[in-house]
C-alpha positions as MATLAB code, in Angstrom:
seq = 'MPKKSAGRGGEASEAAWNLKEIRALMDVLEERQISEFEMERGGTRIRIKRGGLAVETPQVPLYGNNHSHVWPAPAPEPSATPPASGMPAATDAAETVEDVHLVKSPIVGTFYNSPSPNAPPFVSVGDEVQVGQPLCIIEAMKLMNEIESDSAGEVVRIYMENGQPVEYGQSLYAIRPSHKI';
ca = [
     135.819   97.730   94.788;
     137.920   94.568   94.227;
     139.882   94.484   91.012;
     138.902   91.770   88.533;
     141.513   89.283   87.372;
     143.415   89.779   84.154;
     141.889   88.356   81.000;
     143.530   87.570   77.666;
     146.571   89.605   76.775;
     147.284   90.560   80.420;
     144.631   93.336   80.447;
     142.198   93.648   83.329;
     138.680   92.793   82.203;
     137.500   96.016   83.863;
     139.347   98.624   81.787;
     139.137  102.413   81.757;
     136.535  104.219   79.649;
     137.032  104.519   75.896;
     135.595  107.248   73.683;
     133.000  104.967   72.064;
     131.606  103.956   75.477;
     131.473  107.568   76.641;
     129.550  108.644   73.529;
     127.123  105.712   73.919;
     126.626  106.642   77.579;
     125.961  110.278   76.642;
     123.350  109.168   74.098;
     121.554  107.078   76.747;
     121.645  109.960   79.252;
     120.200  112.344   76.666;
     117.528  109.848   75.595;
     116.418  109.347   79.207;
     116.786  113.066   80.009;
     119.307  112.483   82.808;
     121.135  115.739   83.494;
     123.985  114.492   85.681;
     125.871  111.198   85.902;
     129.034  110.104   87.709;
     130.772  106.707   87.752;
     134.212  105.258   88.439;
     135.614  102.311   86.521;
     139.138  100.965   86.203;
     140.539  103.768   88.349;
     139.034  106.435   86.055;
     136.120  108.586   87.165;
     133.742  110.072   84.606;
     131.246  112.839   85.348;
     128.777  114.059   82.741;
     126.567  117.139   83.161;
     124.106  118.220   80.479;
     121.878  121.247   80.078;
     123.609  124.580   80.386;
     126.283  125.883   82.667;
     127.298  123.785   85.633;
     126.744  125.836   88.772;
     127.683  124.647   92.231;
     124.678  125.183   94.500;
     124.505  124.811   98.262;
     122.618  121.781   99.489;
     119.288  122.969  100.879;
     117.545  120.402  103.078;
     113.952  119.537  102.294;
     111.614  119.904  105.226;
     110.522  116.398  106.204;
     109.698  113.961  103.440;
     107.268  116.354  101.802;
     108.715  116.957   98.362;
     106.601  119.978   97.489;
     108.574  122.779   95.941;
     107.326  125.626   98.118;
     110.183  127.161  100.098;
     109.753  129.446  103.081;
     111.807  132.607  102.800;
     114.843  132.684  105.133;
     114.747  134.872  108.226;
     116.039  138.386  107.626;
     119.463  139.437  108.861;
     119.679  142.350  111.297;
     121.558  144.578  108.845;
     120.296  145.826  105.497;
     121.523  144.161  102.320;
     122.729  146.528   99.606;
     120.431  146.686   96.572;
     121.129  144.487   93.548;
     123.661  145.964   91.147;
     122.166  148.463   88.760;
     119.293  149.299   91.115;
     119.328  152.751   92.770;
     119.259  152.923   96.555;
     115.943  153.779   98.211;
     115.570  157.505   98.840;
     112.443  157.407  101.019;
     113.612  158.565  104.465;
     110.777  156.630  106.119;
     112.010  153.371  104.579;
     114.656  152.179  107.014;
     115.899  148.759  108.013;
     113.607  148.840  111.057;
     110.350  149.319  109.156;
     110.772  146.867  106.259;
     111.047  143.108  106.170;
     113.434  141.735  103.537;
     112.331  138.545  101.799;
     115.505  136.733  100.759;
     116.127  133.887   98.371;
     116.355  130.470  100.061;
     118.088  128.953   97.000;
     120.298  129.752   94.007;
     118.480  129.938   90.682;
     116.639  132.167   88.224;
     114.016  134.677   89.421;
     110.588  134.794   87.745;
     107.944  137.290   88.871;
     104.996  135.519   87.198;
     103.779  131.923   86.812;
     104.205  132.037   83.015;
     105.695  134.460   80.463;
     102.322  135.999   79.492;
     100.802  136.070   82.994;
     100.733  139.162   85.202;
     103.320  139.303   88.023;
     102.506  137.666   91.354;
     102.971  141.037   93.123;
     103.909  144.613   92.258;
     105.188  147.541   94.307;
     102.277  148.892   96.365;
     100.449  145.549   96.612;
      99.342  144.253  100.010;
     100.512  140.675  100.650;
      99.547  138.075  103.231;
     101.656  135.393  104.913;
     101.853  132.394  102.573;
     100.994  134.387   99.440;
     103.188  133.490   96.430;
     105.652  136.265   95.570;
     107.743  134.717   92.805;
     109.224  131.533   91.391;
     112.891  130.608   91.509;
     113.906  127.991   88.976;
     116.700  125.752   90.234;
     117.837  122.645   88.354;
     114.713  122.669   86.157;
     112.431  122.742   89.242;
     110.073  125.673   89.756;
     110.196  126.672   93.447;
     107.399  128.979   94.569;
     108.582  131.540   97.131;
     105.902  132.611   99.603;
     105.698  135.704  101.767;
     106.557  135.141  105.411;
     105.291  138.595  106.380;
     102.028  140.464  105.824;
     102.245  144.025  104.570;
     102.857  146.310  101.597;
     105.471  145.521   98.942;
     107.669  148.633   98.871;
     110.507  147.356   96.695;
     111.291  144.543   94.262;
     115.048  143.995   93.995;
     115.070  141.544   91.071;
     114.027  141.654   87.428;
     112.346  138.794   85.587;
     114.830  136.172   84.352;
     117.677  137.491   86.493;
     119.987  135.018   88.307;
     119.626  135.047   92.092;
     122.005  133.888   94.831;
     121.210  132.278   98.183;
     120.328  134.971  100.732;
     119.955  137.732   98.119;
     117.155  140.220   98.814;
     114.088  139.719   96.613;
     111.441  142.000   98.165;
     111.111  144.679  100.835;
     107.767  144.479  102.647;
     106.550  147.109  105.108;
     104.683  145.076  107.754;
     100.976  145.887  108.235;
     101.391  146.032  111.997;
     104.421  145.949  114.261;
     104.735  143.413  117.048;
];
């Protein structure tokens, strides 16, 4: 960006930010419900984030130009993921890595097992699920992302509790497939 010529008093007409301008900018961002803003002026960069803790999240590409917020679950890894902290390990000898499909989180956010606080959960342990059936919602950056099952079968384990933070790739559900291929 070319620098503007000096005005009266030898100061550049494009000066760095002052506190009054920053406060006015914050008021406008709040009024318009803008959660993040970044700008550089006079060699000084300002970045404003509102609304809770700032968390760095990996960039997840949207599929095509369809901006729906339904995310397919990522493909399972060949090895088992340890259970979430505080959750006991499975003791069922029949439940091994080979006979369950792990549904993992495709994004970082907050796990919700029902569409609203007073609604019943999407699924419970023992429920039969179909491919494409909603399993949960993960809230990320104030967007509610519905996570669908990518495997048909019986839910044998739920790794997360309602309102718990979830990381990318973290196990959400263990599903015993209805039939093996």
